[in-house]
Short mmCIF file of C-alpha atoms in Angstrom, two decimals:
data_model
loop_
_atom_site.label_atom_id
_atom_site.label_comp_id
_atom_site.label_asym_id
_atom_site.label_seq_id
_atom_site.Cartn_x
_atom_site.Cartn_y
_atom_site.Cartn_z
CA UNK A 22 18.98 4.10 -18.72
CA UNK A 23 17.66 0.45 -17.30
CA UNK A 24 20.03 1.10 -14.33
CA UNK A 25 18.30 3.93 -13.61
CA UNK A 26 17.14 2.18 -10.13
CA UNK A 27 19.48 -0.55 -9.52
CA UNK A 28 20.63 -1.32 -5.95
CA UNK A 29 24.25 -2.58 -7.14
CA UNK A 30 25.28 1.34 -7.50
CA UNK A 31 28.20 1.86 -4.98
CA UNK A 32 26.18 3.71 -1.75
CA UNK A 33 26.67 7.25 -0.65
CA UNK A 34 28.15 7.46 3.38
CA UNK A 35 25.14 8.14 4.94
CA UNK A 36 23.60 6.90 8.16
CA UNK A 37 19.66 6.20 8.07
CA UNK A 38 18.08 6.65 11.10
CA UNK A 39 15.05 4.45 11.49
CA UNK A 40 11.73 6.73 11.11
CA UNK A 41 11.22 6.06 15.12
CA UNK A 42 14.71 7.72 15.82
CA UNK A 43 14.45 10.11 13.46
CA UNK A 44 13.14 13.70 13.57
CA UNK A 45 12.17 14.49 10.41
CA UNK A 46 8.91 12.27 11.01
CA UNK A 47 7.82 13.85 14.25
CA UNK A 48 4.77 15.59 14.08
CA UNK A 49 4.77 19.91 14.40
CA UNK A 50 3.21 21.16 17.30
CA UNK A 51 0.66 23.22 14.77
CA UNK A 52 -0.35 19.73 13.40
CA UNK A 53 -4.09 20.18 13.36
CA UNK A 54 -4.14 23.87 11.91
CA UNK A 55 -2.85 22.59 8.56
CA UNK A 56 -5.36 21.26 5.94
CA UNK A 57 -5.08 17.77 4.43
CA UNK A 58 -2.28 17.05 2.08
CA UNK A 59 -0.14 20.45 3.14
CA UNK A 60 3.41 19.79 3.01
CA UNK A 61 4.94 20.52 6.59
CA UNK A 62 8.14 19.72 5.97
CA UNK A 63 9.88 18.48 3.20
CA UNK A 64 14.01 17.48 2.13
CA UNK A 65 15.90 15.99 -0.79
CA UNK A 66 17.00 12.73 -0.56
CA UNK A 67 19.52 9.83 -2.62
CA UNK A 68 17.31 7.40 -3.87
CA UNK A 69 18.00 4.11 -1.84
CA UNK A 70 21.04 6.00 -0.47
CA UNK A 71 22.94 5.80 -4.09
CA UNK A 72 24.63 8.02 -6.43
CA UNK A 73 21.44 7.60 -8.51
CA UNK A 74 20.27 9.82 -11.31
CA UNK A 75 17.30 10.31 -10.14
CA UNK A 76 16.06 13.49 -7.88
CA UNK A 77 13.98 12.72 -5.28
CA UNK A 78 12.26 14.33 -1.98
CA UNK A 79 10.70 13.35 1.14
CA UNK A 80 7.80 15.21 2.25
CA UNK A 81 6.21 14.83 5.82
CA UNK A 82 2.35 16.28 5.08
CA UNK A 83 -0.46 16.57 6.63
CA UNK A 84 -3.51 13.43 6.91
CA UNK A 85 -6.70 12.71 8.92
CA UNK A 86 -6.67 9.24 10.16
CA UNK A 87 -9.74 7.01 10.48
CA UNK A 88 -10.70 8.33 13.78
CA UNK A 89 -10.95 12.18 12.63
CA UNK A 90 -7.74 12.63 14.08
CA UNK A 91 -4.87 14.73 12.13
CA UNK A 92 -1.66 12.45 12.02
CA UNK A 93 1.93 13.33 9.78
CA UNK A 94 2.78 11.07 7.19
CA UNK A 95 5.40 10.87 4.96
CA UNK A 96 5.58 10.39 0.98
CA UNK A 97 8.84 10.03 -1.01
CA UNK A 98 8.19 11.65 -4.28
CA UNK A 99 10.80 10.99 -7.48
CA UNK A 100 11.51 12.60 -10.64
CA UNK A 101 13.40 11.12 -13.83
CA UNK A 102 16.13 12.75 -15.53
CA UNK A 103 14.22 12.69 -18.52
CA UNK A 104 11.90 14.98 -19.87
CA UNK A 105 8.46 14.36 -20.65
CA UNK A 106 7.45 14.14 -24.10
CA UNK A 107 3.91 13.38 -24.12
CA UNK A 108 1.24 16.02 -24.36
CA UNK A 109 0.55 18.10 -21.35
CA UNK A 110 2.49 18.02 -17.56
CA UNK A 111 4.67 15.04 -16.76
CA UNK A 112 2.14 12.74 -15.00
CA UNK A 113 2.34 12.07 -11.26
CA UNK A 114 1.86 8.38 -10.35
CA UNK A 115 0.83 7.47 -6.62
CA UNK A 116 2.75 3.91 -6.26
CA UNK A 117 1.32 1.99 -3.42
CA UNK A 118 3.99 -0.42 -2.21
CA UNK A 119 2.46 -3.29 0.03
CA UNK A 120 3.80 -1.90 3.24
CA UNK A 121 1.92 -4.77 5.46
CA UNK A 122 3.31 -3.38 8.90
CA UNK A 123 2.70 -3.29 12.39
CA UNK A 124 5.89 -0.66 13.03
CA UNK A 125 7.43 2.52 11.06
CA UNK A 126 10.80 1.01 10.11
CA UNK A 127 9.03 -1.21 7.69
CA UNK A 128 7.44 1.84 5.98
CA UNK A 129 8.89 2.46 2.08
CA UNK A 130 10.34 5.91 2.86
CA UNK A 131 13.14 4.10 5.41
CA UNK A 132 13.80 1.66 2.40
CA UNK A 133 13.92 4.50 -0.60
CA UNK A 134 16.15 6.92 1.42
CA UNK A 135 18.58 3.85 2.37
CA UNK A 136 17.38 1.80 4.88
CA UNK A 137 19.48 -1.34 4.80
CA UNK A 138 17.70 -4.12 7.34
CA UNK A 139 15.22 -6.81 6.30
CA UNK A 140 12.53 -4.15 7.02
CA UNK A 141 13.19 -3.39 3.51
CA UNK A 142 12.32 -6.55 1.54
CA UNK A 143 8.28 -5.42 0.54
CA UNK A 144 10.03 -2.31 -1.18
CA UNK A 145 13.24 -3.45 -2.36
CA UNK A 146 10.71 -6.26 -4.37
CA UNK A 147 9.14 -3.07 -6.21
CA UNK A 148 12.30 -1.86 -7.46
CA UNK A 149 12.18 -2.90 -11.12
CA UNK A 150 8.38 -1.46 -11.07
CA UNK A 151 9.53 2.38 -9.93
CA UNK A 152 12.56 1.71 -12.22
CA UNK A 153 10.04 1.24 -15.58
CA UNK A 154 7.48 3.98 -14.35
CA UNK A 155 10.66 6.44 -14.46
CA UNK A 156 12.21 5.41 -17.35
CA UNK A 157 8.85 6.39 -18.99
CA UNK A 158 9.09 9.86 -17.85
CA UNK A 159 6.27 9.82 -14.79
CA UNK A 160 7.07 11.18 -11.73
CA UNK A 161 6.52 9.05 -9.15
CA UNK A 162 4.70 9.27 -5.52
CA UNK A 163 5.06 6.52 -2.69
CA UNK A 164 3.15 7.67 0.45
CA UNK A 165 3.53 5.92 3.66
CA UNK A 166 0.08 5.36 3.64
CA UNK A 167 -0.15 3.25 6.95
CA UNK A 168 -0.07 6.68 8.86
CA UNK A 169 2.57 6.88 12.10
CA UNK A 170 0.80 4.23 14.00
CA UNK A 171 1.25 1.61 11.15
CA UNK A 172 -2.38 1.11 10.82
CA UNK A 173 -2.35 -2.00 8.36
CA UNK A 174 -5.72 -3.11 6.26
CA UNK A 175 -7.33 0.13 8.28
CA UNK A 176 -9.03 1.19 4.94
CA UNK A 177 -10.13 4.53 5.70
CA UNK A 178 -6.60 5.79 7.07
CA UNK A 179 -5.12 4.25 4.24
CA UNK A 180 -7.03 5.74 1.39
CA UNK A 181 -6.41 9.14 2.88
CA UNK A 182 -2.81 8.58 3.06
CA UNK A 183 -2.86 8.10 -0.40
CA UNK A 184 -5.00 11.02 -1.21
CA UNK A 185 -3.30 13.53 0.83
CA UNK A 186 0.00 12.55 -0.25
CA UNK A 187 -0.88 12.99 -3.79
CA UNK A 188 -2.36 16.30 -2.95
CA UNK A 189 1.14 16.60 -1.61
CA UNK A 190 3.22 16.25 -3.76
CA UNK A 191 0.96 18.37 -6.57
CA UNK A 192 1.88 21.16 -4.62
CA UNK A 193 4.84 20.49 -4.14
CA UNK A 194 6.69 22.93 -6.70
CA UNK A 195 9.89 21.08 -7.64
CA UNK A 196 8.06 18.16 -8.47
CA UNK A 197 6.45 20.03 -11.74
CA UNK A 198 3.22 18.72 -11.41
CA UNK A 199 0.80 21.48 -13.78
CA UNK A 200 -2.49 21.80 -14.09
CA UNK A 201 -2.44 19.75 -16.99
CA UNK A 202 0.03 17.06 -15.52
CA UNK A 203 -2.19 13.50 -15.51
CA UNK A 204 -2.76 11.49 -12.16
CA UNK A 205 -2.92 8.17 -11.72
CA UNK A 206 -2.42 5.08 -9.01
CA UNK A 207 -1.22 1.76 -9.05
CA UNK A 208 -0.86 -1.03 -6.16
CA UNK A 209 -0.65 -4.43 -5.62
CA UNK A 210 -1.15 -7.07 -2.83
CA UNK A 211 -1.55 -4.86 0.39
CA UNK A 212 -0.62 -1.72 -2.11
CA UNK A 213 -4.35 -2.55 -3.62
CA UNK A 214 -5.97 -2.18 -0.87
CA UNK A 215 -4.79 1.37 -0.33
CA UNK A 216 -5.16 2.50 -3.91
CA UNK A 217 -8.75 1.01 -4.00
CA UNK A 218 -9.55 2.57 -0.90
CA UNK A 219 -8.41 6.16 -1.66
CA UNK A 220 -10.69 5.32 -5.48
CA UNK A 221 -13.30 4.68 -3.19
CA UNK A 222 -12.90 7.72 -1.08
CA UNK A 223 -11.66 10.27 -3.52
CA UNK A 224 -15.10 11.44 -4.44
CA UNK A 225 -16.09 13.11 -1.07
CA UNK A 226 -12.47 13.15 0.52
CA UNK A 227 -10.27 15.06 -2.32
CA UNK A 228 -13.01 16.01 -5.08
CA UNK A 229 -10.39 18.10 -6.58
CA UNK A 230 -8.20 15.61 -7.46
CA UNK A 231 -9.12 13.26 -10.78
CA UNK A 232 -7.15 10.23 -11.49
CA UNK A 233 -6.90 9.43 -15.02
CA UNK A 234 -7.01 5.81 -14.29
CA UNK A 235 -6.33 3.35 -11.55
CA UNK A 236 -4.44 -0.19 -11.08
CA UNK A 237 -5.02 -2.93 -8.54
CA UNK A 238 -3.56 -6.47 -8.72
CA UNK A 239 -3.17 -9.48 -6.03
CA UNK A 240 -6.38 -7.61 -4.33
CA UNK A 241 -7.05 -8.19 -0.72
CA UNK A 242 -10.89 -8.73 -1.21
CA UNK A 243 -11.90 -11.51 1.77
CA UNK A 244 -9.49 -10.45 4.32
CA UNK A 245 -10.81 -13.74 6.53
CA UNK A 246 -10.15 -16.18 3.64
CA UNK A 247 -6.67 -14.67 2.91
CA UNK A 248 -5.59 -15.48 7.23
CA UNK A 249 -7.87 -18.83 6.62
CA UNK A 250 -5.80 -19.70 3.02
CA UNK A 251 -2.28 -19.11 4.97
CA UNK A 252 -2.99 -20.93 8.38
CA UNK A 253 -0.69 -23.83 8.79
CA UNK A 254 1.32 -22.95 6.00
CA UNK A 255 4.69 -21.33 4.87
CA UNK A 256 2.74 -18.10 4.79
CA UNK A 257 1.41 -18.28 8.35
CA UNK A 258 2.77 -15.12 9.63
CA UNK A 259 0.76 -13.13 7.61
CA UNK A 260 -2.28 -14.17 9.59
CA UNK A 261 -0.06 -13.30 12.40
CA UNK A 262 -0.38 -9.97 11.02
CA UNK A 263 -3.83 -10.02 10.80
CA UNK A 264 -5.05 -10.76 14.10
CA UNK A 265 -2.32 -8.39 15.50
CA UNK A 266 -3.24 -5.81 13.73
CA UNK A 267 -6.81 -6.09 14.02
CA UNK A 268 -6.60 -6.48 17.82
CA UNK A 269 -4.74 -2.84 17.36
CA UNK A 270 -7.10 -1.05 15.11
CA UNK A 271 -10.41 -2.49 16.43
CA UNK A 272 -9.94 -3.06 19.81
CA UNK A 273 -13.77 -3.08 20.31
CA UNK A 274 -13.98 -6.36 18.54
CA UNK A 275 -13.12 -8.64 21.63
CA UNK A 276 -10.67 -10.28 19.09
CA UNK A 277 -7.98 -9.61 22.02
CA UNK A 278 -10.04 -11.30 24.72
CA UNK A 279 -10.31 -14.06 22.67
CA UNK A 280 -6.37 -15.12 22.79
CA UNK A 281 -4.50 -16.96 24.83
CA UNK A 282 -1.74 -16.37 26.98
CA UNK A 283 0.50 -17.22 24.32
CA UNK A 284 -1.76 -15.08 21.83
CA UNK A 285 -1.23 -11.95 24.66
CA UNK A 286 1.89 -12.04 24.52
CA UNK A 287 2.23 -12.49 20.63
CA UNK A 288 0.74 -8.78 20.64
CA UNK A 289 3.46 -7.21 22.74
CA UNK A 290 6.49 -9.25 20.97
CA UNK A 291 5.21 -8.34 17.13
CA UNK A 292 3.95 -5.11 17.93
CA UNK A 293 6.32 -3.58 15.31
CA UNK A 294 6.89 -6.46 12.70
CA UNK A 295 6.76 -6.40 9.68
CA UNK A 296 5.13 -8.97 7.93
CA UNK A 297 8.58 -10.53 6.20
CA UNK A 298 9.62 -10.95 9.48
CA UNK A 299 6.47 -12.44 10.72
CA UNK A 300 6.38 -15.07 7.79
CA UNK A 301 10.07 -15.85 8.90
CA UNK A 302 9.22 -16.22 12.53
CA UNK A 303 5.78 -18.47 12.18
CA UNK A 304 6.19 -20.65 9.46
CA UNK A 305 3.66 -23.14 9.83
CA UNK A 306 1.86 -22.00 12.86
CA UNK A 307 -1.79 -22.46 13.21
CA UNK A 308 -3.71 -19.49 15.10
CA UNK A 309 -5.37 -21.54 17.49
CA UNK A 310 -2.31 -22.08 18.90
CA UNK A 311 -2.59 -18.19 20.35
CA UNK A 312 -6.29 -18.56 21.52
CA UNK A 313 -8.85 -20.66 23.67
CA UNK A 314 -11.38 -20.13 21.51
CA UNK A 315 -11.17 -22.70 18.50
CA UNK A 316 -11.77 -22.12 15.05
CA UNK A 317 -10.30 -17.90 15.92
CA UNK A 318 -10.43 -17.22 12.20
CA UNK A 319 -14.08 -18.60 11.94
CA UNK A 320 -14.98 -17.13 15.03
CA UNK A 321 -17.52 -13.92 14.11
CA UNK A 322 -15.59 -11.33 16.17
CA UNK A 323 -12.73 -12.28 13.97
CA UNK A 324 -15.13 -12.38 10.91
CA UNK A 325 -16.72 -8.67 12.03
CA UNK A 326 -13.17 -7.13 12.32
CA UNK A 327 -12.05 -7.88 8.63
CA UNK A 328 -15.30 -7.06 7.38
CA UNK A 329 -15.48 -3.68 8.37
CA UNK A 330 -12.03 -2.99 6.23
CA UNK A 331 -13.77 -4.66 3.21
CA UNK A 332 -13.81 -3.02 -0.69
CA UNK A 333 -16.86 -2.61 -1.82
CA UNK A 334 -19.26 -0.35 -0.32
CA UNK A 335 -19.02 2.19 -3.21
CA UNK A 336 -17.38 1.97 -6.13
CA UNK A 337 -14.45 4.10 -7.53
CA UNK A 338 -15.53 6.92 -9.99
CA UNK A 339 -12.20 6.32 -12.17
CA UNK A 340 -11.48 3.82 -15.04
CA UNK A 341 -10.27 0.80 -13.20
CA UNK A 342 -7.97 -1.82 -14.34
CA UNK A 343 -8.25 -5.09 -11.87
CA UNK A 344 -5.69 -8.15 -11.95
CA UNK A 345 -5.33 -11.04 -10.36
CA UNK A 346 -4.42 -14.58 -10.82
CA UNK A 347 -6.42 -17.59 -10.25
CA UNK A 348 -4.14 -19.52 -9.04
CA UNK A 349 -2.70 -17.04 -5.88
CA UNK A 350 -1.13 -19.16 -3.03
CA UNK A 351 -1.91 -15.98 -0.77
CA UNK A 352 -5.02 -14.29 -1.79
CA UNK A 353 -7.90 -16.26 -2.92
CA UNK A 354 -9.54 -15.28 -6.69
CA UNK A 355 -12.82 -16.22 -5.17
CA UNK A 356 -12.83 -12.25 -3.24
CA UNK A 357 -11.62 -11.22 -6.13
CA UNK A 358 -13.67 -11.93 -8.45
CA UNK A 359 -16.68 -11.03 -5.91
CA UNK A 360 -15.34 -7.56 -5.38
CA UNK A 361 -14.86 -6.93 -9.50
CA UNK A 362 -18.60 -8.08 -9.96
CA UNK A 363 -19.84 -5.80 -7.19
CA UNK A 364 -17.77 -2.41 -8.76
CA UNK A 365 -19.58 -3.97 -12.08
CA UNK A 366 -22.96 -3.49 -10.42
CA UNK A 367 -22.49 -0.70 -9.23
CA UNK A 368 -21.62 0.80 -12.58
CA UNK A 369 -17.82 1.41 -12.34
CA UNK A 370 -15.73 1.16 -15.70
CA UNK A 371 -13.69 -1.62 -15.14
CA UNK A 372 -10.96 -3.66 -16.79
CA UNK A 373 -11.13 -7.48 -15.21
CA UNK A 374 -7.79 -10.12 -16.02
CA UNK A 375 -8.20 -13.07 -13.91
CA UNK A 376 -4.83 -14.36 -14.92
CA UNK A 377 -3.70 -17.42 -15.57
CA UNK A 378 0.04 -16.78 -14.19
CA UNK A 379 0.63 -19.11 -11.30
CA UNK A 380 1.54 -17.99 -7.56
CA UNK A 381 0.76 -14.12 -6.04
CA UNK A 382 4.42 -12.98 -6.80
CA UNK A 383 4.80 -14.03 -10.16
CA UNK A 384 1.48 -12.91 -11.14
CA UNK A 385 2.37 -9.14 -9.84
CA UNK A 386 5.74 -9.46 -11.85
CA UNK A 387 4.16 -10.79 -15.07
CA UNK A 388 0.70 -8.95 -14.80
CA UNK A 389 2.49 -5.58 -14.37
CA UNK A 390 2.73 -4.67 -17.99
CA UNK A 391 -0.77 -4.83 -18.58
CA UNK A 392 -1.42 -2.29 -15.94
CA UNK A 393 1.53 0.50 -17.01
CA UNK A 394 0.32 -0.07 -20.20
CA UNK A 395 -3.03 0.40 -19.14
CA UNK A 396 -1.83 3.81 -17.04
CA UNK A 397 0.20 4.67 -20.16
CA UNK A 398 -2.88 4.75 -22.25
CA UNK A 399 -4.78 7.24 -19.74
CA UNK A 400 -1.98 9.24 -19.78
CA UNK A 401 -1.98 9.60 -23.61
CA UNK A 402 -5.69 10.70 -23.25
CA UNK A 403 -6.94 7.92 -24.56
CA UNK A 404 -10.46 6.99 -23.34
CA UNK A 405 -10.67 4.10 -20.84
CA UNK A 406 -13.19 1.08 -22.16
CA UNK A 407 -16.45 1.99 -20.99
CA UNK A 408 -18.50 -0.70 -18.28
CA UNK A 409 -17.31 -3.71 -17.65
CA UNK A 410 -15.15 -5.54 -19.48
CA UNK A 411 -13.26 -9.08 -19.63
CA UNK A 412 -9.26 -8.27 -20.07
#
């Protein structure tokens, strides 16, 4: 059973359009008459493209983006071969991989139904997480919670992704999601954000959906210190990322007016990275390089973008576990540990590990037992540790 996601199985003949080229992602013409979360179209797909024993589905569903409008995203929902022998429904886990795009290719459902370019890499790095979530009987959700236009760190679209593909694939009747069937949701890195923000939302958004619990690790609290923290460094594309994709999403910020030439033409030629590629591509690159104005990641249009995608406003009305470790090359602990303290004010019931595991990737590899076992425990029904506590 540990092979039960392993990409070393001998691949089916199968040729994976990317989701630009193919037409299962295009939107129906009756888009906007369908309510949030309704499945619009759905197929069955080989996990990863492989003879795998695992049954799994694509379903293209209905969303409302951050602008009111109604966009068609895609989830990739998965099964185990195993029954469920806890109490209740099997439980339905929304997975938030750290999609951190600016174009569709890099979304998880190209990877999990066989993409094979380096688009792939932010899913393919999840594998032995989805693997240990089905080999304890869940069934498993992954939405492509960016939305069709890729929105990246847009917080609102995001949490609704997640939301409505949940509500998704509840209804989705071969999935065998009951009544009684637990919910949860786990990401890390980028995959945080989303899960936090759909926690966040979840109360006036999707009311009738309750998640037994909820994970976040490698959090993306302090979006500006994260671009500031990678400047210069081997990590440099991801600000790359960031003031792309913030020139996209809030292009009443001036943050575009403030680039260069250089920084102009830097929108056009990554307007469909992903941000694997964009770490391979601007290794050490500083963003002043791309603007006139020095100081672009101090400058306050730059500051006012990021901070209207910032956690915090509310806090999520589910038990909460929170990881991260304090010494993360990528994401500072300092938002972390901000962001914790202000769900803690705000009366949230919160688990807190600031953990001592060296680097962002290691930490999410390490760290990731604590939160299944965490999610394990809601499942089980048993009661999540009240206020705020140190893990």
């Amino acid at each position: 059973m540990a092979a039960l996601i392993m990409p070393g199985a001998r691949a089916e003949v199968e040729v994976v359009p990317i989701p630009d080229a193919d037409p299962f992602y295009a939107a129906p013409a009756d888009l906007a008459a369908n309510g949030n979360g309704a499945v619009l179209n759905s197929r069955p797909i080989s996990i990863l493209g492989l003879g795998l024993p695992v049954t799994g589905w694509q379903l293209q569903y209905r969303s409302t983006d951050s602008s009111g409008a109604a966009v068609a995203d895609v989830a990739t929902v998965m099964t185990p071969p195993i029954p469920w022998l806890g109490g209740g429904g099997r439980p339905l886990l929304s997975y938030q991989v750290a999609e951190d795009s600016l174009g569709t290719r890099c979304a998880p459902s190209f990877a999990l139904r066989g993409g094979r370019d380096f688009s792939i890499v932010n899913t393919a790095l999840d594998i032995p997480f989805l693997t240990a979530m089905l080999l304890r009987g869940w069934a498993v959700v992954v939405s492509d919670y960016e939305g069709p236009q890729s929105r990246f760190f847009d917080g609102v679209n995001s949490g609704r992704g997640v939301l409505d593909g949940v509500r998704a694939a509840k209804s989705f009747a071969p999935v065998g999601i009951t009544s009684d069937s637990p919910i949860g949701a786990w990401g890390y890195s980028g995959g945080a954000f989303a899960t936090l923000w759909a926690m966040q939302q979840r109360a006036d958004y999707a009311p009738e959906l309750w998640f037994s619990g909820a994970a976040a690790g490698g959090v993306p609290a302090d979006i500006a210190a994260i671009a500031r923290r990678v400047d210069g460094g081997i990590q440099a594309g991801l600000a790359v990322l960031m003031i792309v994709t913030f020139a996209r999403i809030d292009p009443g910020s001036g943050l575009a007016e403030d680039l260069n030439d250089r920084g102009r033409e830097l929108l056009v030629q990554e307007s469909s990275a992903c941000g694997a590629d964009l770490v391979l591509r601007h290794l050490n690159r500083h963003m002043d390089e791309y603007s006139d104005t020095p100081n672009l990641l101090w400058h306050p249009q730059f500051q006012a973008a990021t901070e209207r995608q910032e956690l915090g406003a509310v806090a999520p009305d589910v038990p909460l576990y929170m990881y991260h470790g304090n010494a993360d090359d990528v994401i500072p602990v300092e938002g972390f540990s901000a962001l914790a303290d202000r769900y803690c004010a705000l009366g949230a019931d919160i688990t807190v590990l600031h953990s001592g595991i060296s680097g962002h990737n290691p930490a999410a590899a390490v760290e990731s037992i604590g939160a299944m076992n965490f999610l394990g425990d809601r499942f089980a029904g048993i009661p999540a540790p009240a206020g705020c506590i140190a893990g």
